[in-house]
Amino acid sequence: MERPPLLTALARRVRHFGPRYVAAEAGLRAARRLGECMEDAMLDIEGARGVFGPAHRAWRDNSAGENRERWNRWDWSRLGEEWTASEAWKQALVDEVLLPTIPAGGTVVEIGPGGGRWSVILQPRSERLVLVDVAQRPLDLLAERLSGADNVDYVLTTGSALAGVADASVDAVWSFDVFVHIAPADQAGYLAEIERVLRPGGVAAIHHADGRNRGLFPSRRGWRAPMTAALFSTLARGRGLMVERVVRRFGDGPHALDAFGDAITVLRRPG
């Protein structure tokens, strides 16, 4: 009988390193899994209570540096549409969330434009569109894609700063499929910056995670940062923003937010 591949690999490691080394390695893996389970439990407790506590503050993955490396190396040949569940899903998101929330004719900031699947919708509706990304590669690609547009600015951020965007100069902020990959402390930083750049009465629509290990992939495997709608609201209110509504559904059928248990929080700077 042929030996299963896992047993074959284990036998090779025992022969090469010795049984004590392999046992120690297995113990370290078990300890790592236990540590991750304990961390997830603490994240769940803090998230449910809407508390920016030690577990969220200590989160070190999803850093600006890691995101910069990841998205500079990403294959953008599909322009970000690989994350579009269907054309019907995308159109419902545009018709029911983006268009009613982001006013036409003003200054709009998009955080993390990626391949530009939302930028091409925002650009013709905006007097000025500011595209902010932590990675240079997406900005370069969008400069080519939107080369005929003279109302677009491109801003490379080192982390969670909206550098070069003046105080109280922006009518709306849009971000989708971005904050789900940003560390909680950096999300808090972005919210402080959003409050700074929004005009009184200005609005922001931010898509973020609403819980851990939900849907299609475990959070760690999907490079997803810990966050909940309750915690996001706490962070926003603590930085002077009002929570206007939380969107979890749009369209008539299933949509991609269900796949991960995400949410879109709509914020407003008091006027």
Short mmCIF file of C-alpha atoms in Angstrom, two decimals:
data_model
loop_
_atom_site.label_atom_id
_atom_site.label_comp_id
_atom_site.label_asym_id
_atom_site.label_seq_id
_atom_site.Cartn_x
_atom_site.Cartn_y
_atom_site.Cartn_z
CA MET A 1 0.00 0.00 0.00
CA GLU A 2 1.31 3.45 -0.93
CA ARG A 3 2.10 5.64 2.05
CA PRO A 4 0.10 8.90 2.27
CA PRO A 5 2.15 11.97 1.23
CA LEU A 6 1.92 13.52 4.71
CA LEU A 7 3.37 10.42 6.35
CA THR A 8 6.09 10.24 3.70
CA ALA A 9 7.09 13.86 4.37
CA LEU A 10 7.05 13.24 8.13
CA ALA A 11 9.25 10.14 7.76
CA ARG A 12 11.77 12.15 5.71
CA ARG A 13 11.92 14.86 8.36
CA VAL A 14 12.43 12.28 11.13
CA ARG A 15 15.30 10.71 9.16
CA HIS A 16 16.88 14.07 8.38
CA PHE A 17 16.43 15.98 11.66
CA GLY A 18 15.72 13.26 14.19
CA PRO A 19 12.58 12.47 16.21
CA ARG A 20 13.31 15.00 18.97
CA TYR A 21 13.51 17.89 16.52
CA VAL A 22 10.28 16.83 14.80
CA ALA A 23 8.49 16.50 18.15
CA ALA A 24 9.71 19.96 19.20
CA GLU A 25 8.57 21.42 15.88
CA ALA A 26 5.12 19.86 16.35
CA GLY A 27 4.98 21.31 19.85
CA LEU A 28 5.81 24.78 18.56
CA ARG A 29 3.08 24.54 15.91
CA ALA A 30 0.57 23.46 18.55
CA ALA A 31 1.62 26.32 20.82
CA ARG A 32 1.28 28.78 17.93
CA ARG A 33 -2.23 27.51 17.13
CA LEU A 34 -3.19 27.78 20.81
CA GLY A 35 -1.85 31.31 20.95
CA GLU A 36 -3.82 32.27 17.84
CA CYS A 37 -7.00 30.77 19.30
CA MET A 38 -6.54 32.75 22.52
CA GLU A 39 -5.83 35.92 20.54
CA ASP A 40 -8.94 35.39 18.40
CA ALA A 41 -11.03 34.89 21.53
CA MET A 42 -9.79 38.20 22.95
CA LEU A 43 -10.40 39.93 19.62
CA ASP A 44 -13.96 38.53 19.60
CA ILE A 45 -14.64 39.83 23.11
CA GLU A 46 -13.24 43.30 22.40
CA GLY A 47 -14.96 43.49 19.03
CA ALA A 48 -18.37 42.51 20.40
CA ARG A 49 -18.04 45.14 23.13
CA GLY A 50 -16.75 47.80 20.75
CA VAL A 51 -13.58 48.23 22.81
CA PHE A 52 -10.22 49.16 21.29
CA GLY A 53 -8.41 46.97 23.79
CA PRO A 54 -5.01 45.27 24.13
CA ALA A 55 -5.65 42.55 21.52
CA HIS A 56 -6.56 45.04 18.78
CA ARG A 57 -3.82 47.49 19.78
CA ALA A 58 -1.21 44.72 19.71
CA TRP A 59 -2.17 43.42 16.24
CA ARG A 60 0.95 43.55 14.07
CA ASP A 61 -0.18 41.98 10.78
CA ASN A 62 -1.74 44.01 7.96
CA SER A 63 0.83 46.77 8.47
CA ALA A 64 1.38 49.55 5.95
CA GLY A 65 4.73 48.06 4.98
CA GLU A 66 3.28 44.61 4.38
CA ASN A 67 0.41 46.05 2.38
CA ARG A 68 2.79 48.16 0.33
CA GLU A 69 4.83 45.09 -0.61
CA ARG A 70 1.77 42.98 -1.31
CA TRP A 71 -0.02 45.44 -3.58
CA ASN A 72 3.11 46.56 -5.41
CA ARG A 73 3.66 42.90 -6.38
CA TRP A 74 -0.01 42.17 -7.14
CA ASP A 75 -1.04 41.17 -10.67
CA TRP A 76 -3.40 44.04 -11.54
CA SER A 77 -4.22 42.72 -15.02
CA ARG A 78 -7.86 42.20 -13.96
CA LEU A 79 -8.03 45.73 -12.53
CA GLY A 80 -9.41 44.54 -9.21
CA GLU A 81 -12.47 42.94 -10.79
CA GLU A 82 -11.32 39.56 -9.45
CA TRP A 83 -13.04 40.63 -6.22
CA THR A 84 -16.33 41.49 -7.95
CA ALA A 85 -18.83 38.76 -7.12
CA SER A 86 -20.94 39.45 -10.21
CA GLU A 87 -21.96 42.37 -12.40
CA ALA A 88 -25.37 42.39 -10.70
CA TRP A 89 -23.70 42.58 -7.29
CA LYS A 90 -21.45 45.44 -8.39
CA GLN A 91 -24.31 47.39 -9.96
CA ALA A 92 -26.42 47.00 -6.81
CA LEU A 93 -23.54 48.31 -4.70
CA VAL A 94 -23.13 51.29 -7.01
CA ASP A 95 -26.87 52.04 -7.28
CA GLU A 96 -27.80 51.51 -3.64
CA VAL A 97 -24.68 52.59 -1.75
CA LEU A 98 -22.11 54.54 -3.77
CA LEU A 99 -24.36 56.86 -5.81
CA PRO A 100 -26.82 57.76 -3.02
CA THR A 101 -24.00 58.33 -0.51
CA ILE A 102 -21.20 60.04 -2.44
CA PRO A 103 -22.46 63.40 -3.78
CA ALA A 104 -21.74 64.41 -7.36
CA GLY A 105 -19.78 67.51 -8.24
CA GLY A 106 -17.53 67.85 -5.18
CA THR A 107 -14.08 66.76 -4.01
CA VAL A 108 -13.86 63.03 -3.29
CA VAL A 109 -11.05 61.01 -1.72
CA GLU A 110 -10.80 57.29 -2.50
CA ILE A 111 -8.57 55.32 -0.14
CA GLY A 112 -6.98 52.26 -1.76
CA PRO A 113 -8.23 52.56 -5.36
CA GLY A 114 -6.38 49.43 -6.50
CA GLY A 115 -7.12 48.77 -10.16
CA GLY A 116 -9.71 51.54 -10.31
CA ARG A 117 -13.00 49.63 -10.42
CA TRP A 118 -14.64 52.39 -8.32
CA SER A 119 -12.37 55.22 -9.50
CA VAL A 120 -13.75 55.05 -13.03
CA ILE A 121 -17.23 55.62 -11.59
CA LEU A 122 -16.18 58.37 -9.17
CA GLN A 123 -13.98 60.32 -11.60
CA PRO A 124 -16.63 61.64 -14.04
CA ARG A 125 -18.95 62.54 -11.13
CA SER A 126 -16.34 64.49 -9.16
CA GLU A 127 -15.05 67.99 -9.55
CA ARG A 128 -11.82 66.65 -8.05
CA LEU A 129 -10.89 63.05 -7.24
CA VAL A 130 -7.97 62.31 -4.91
CA LEU A 131 -6.69 58.73 -5.10
CA VAL A 132 -4.70 57.68 -2.04
CA ASP A 133 -2.78 54.40 -1.86
CA VAL A 134 0.00 52.93 0.25
CA ALA A 135 1.50 51.30 -2.88
CA GLN A 136 2.92 53.14 -5.89
CA ARG A 137 2.09 50.45 -8.46
CA PRO A 138 -1.72 50.92 -8.36
CA LEU A 139 -1.30 54.70 -8.60
CA ASP A 140 0.92 54.33 -11.68
CA LEU A 141 -1.59 52.01 -13.33
CA LEU A 142 -4.45 54.39 -12.61
CA ALA A 143 -2.49 57.33 -13.96
CA GLU A 144 -2.40 55.40 -17.24
CA ARG A 145 -6.02 54.28 -17.05
CA LEU A 146 -7.27 57.80 -16.30
CA SER A 147 -4.69 59.61 -18.41
CA GLY A 148 -7.33 61.73 -20.14
CA ALA A 149 -8.80 63.03 -16.88
CA ASP A 150 -7.49 66.36 -15.56
CA ASN A 151 -9.41 66.28 -12.27
CA VAL A 152 -7.47 63.45 -10.59
CA ASP A 153 -4.69 63.73 -8.00
CA TYR A 154 -2.53 60.79 -6.93
CA VAL A 155 -1.24 60.58 -3.35
CA LEU A 156 1.19 57.96 -2.03
CA THR A 157 0.74 57.55 1.72
CA THR A 158 3.32 56.12 4.08
CA GLY A 159 0.63 54.70 6.35
CA SER A 160 -2.66 56.16 7.50
CA ALA A 161 -2.08 59.81 6.58
CA LEU A 162 -3.93 61.69 3.85
CA ALA A 163 -0.84 63.74 3.10
CA GLY A 164 -1.35 66.85 1.03
CA VAL A 165 -5.12 66.89 1.49
CA ALA A 166 -6.08 70.15 3.19
CA ASP A 167 -8.22 70.42 6.29
CA ALA A 168 -11.99 70.61 5.67
CA SER A 169 -11.50 70.42 1.88
CA VAL A 170 -13.28 67.16 1.00
CA ASP A 171 -16.96 66.46 0.44
CA ALA A 172 -16.80 62.66 0.56
CA VAL A 173 -14.51 59.69 1.20
CA TRP A 174 -15.00 56.25 -0.36
CA SER A 175 -13.11 53.02 0.38
CA PHE A 176 -14.05 49.47 -0.53
CA ASP A 177 -12.10 46.20 -0.12
CA VAL A 178 -9.32 48.11 1.64
CA PHE A 179 -9.90 48.52 5.38
CA VAL A 180 -10.46 44.76 5.63
CA HIS A 181 -6.68 44.51 5.10
CA ILE A 182 -5.56 47.40 7.35
CA ALA A 183 -4.42 46.93 10.96
CA PRO A 184 -6.85 48.32 13.59
CA ALA A 185 -4.45 51.04 14.80
CA ASP A 186 -4.03 52.26 11.22
CA GLN A 187 -7.79 52.22 10.71
CA ALA A 188 -8.04 54.51 13.72
CA GLY A 189 -5.42 56.75 12.15
CA TYR A 190 -7.33 56.93 8.88
CA LEU A 191 -10.54 57.84 10.73
CA ALA A 192 -8.77 60.75 12.42
CA GLU A 193 -7.54 61.89 9.01
CA ILE A 194 -11.00 61.50 7.47
CA GLU A 195 -12.45 63.75 10.17
CA ARG A 196 -9.68 66.27 9.47
CA VAL A 197 -10.16 66.51 5.70
CA LEU A 198 -13.97 66.34 5.55
CA ARG A 199 -15.89 69.57 5.33
CA PRO A 200 -18.60 70.03 7.97
CA GLY A 201 -21.46 67.83 6.79
CA GLY A 202 -19.11 65.73 4.64
CA VAL A 203 -19.68 62.00 4.35
CA ALA A 204 -17.54 58.84 4.26
CA ALA A 205 -18.48 55.28 3.28
CA ILE A 206 -15.95 52.71 4.49
CA HIS A 207 -16.13 48.94 3.92
CA HIS A 208 -14.54 46.95 6.77
CA ALA A 209 -14.63 43.56 8.48
CA ASP A 210 -17.36 42.78 11.01
CA GLY A 211 -15.94 39.87 12.96
CA ARG A 212 -13.33 37.14 12.67
CA ASN A 213 -13.15 33.87 10.74
CA ARG A 214 -16.51 34.22 9.04
CA GLY A 215 -17.47 33.10 5.57
CA LEU A 216 -15.23 31.67 2.88
CA PHE A 217 -11.78 31.89 4.48
CA PRO A 218 -10.34 32.05 7.99
CA SER A 219 -9.24 35.60 8.67
CA ARG A 220 -5.52 34.89 8.88
CA ARG A 221 -5.49 32.97 5.60
CA GLY A 222 -7.39 35.75 3.86
CA TRP A 223 -5.03 38.49 5.13
CA ARG A 224 -7.97 40.10 6.92
CA ALA A 225 -7.56 42.55 9.79
CA PRO A 226 -9.63 42.25 12.97
CA MET A 227 -12.54 44.71 13.21
CA THR A 228 -16.26 44.81 13.99
CA ALA A 229 -18.98 47.33 13.20
CA ALA A 230 -19.27 48.06 16.93
CA LEU A 231 -15.55 48.76 17.29
CA PHE A 232 -15.41 50.76 14.05
CA SER A 233 -18.25 52.94 15.36
CA THR A 234 -16.38 53.44 18.65
CA LEU A 235 -13.23 54.50 16.79
CA ALA A 236 -15.19 56.85 14.50
CA ARG A 237 -17.11 58.54 17.31
CA GLY A 238 -13.92 58.94 19.31
CA ARG A 239 -12.51 60.94 16.40
CA GLY A 240 -15.48 63.26 16.03
CA LEU A 241 -17.45 61.43 13.32
CA MET A 242 -21.13 60.52 13.52
CA VAL A 243 -22.26 57.04 12.46
CA GLU A 244 -25.14 57.58 10.07
CA ARG A 245 -25.87 53.97 9.16
CA VAL A 246 -24.31 50.53 8.76
CA VAL A 247 -24.96 48.74 5.45
CA ARG A 248 -24.86 44.97 5.34
CA ARG A 249 -27.19 44.25 2.42
CA PHE A 250 -27.85 45.65 -1.02
CA GLY A 251 -29.58 44.19 -4.05
CA ASP A 252 -32.13 41.39 -4.09
CA GLY A 253 -29.89 38.34 -3.91
CA PRO A 254 -26.73 37.17 -2.13
CA HIS A 255 -23.80 39.57 -2.16
CA ALA A 256 -20.11 39.44 -1.30
CA LEU A 257 -20.43 41.08 2.11
CA ASP A 258 -22.26 37.93 3.24
CA ALA A 259 -19.29 35.85 2.13
CA PHE A 260 -17.10 37.37 4.86
CA GLY A 261 -19.58 38.95 7.27
CA ASP A 262 -18.45 42.48 6.39
CA ALA A 263 -20.16 45.86 6.68
CA ILE A 264 -20.05 49.35 5.18
CA THR A 265 -20.22 52.11 7.79
CA VAL A 266 -21.44 55.51 6.58
CA LEU A 267 -19.98 58.36 8.61
CA ARG A 268 -20.58 62.10 8.65
CA ARG A 269 -18.62 64.99 10.04
CA PRO A 270 -21.01 67.14 12.09
CA GLY A 271 -21.99 70.33 10.27
#
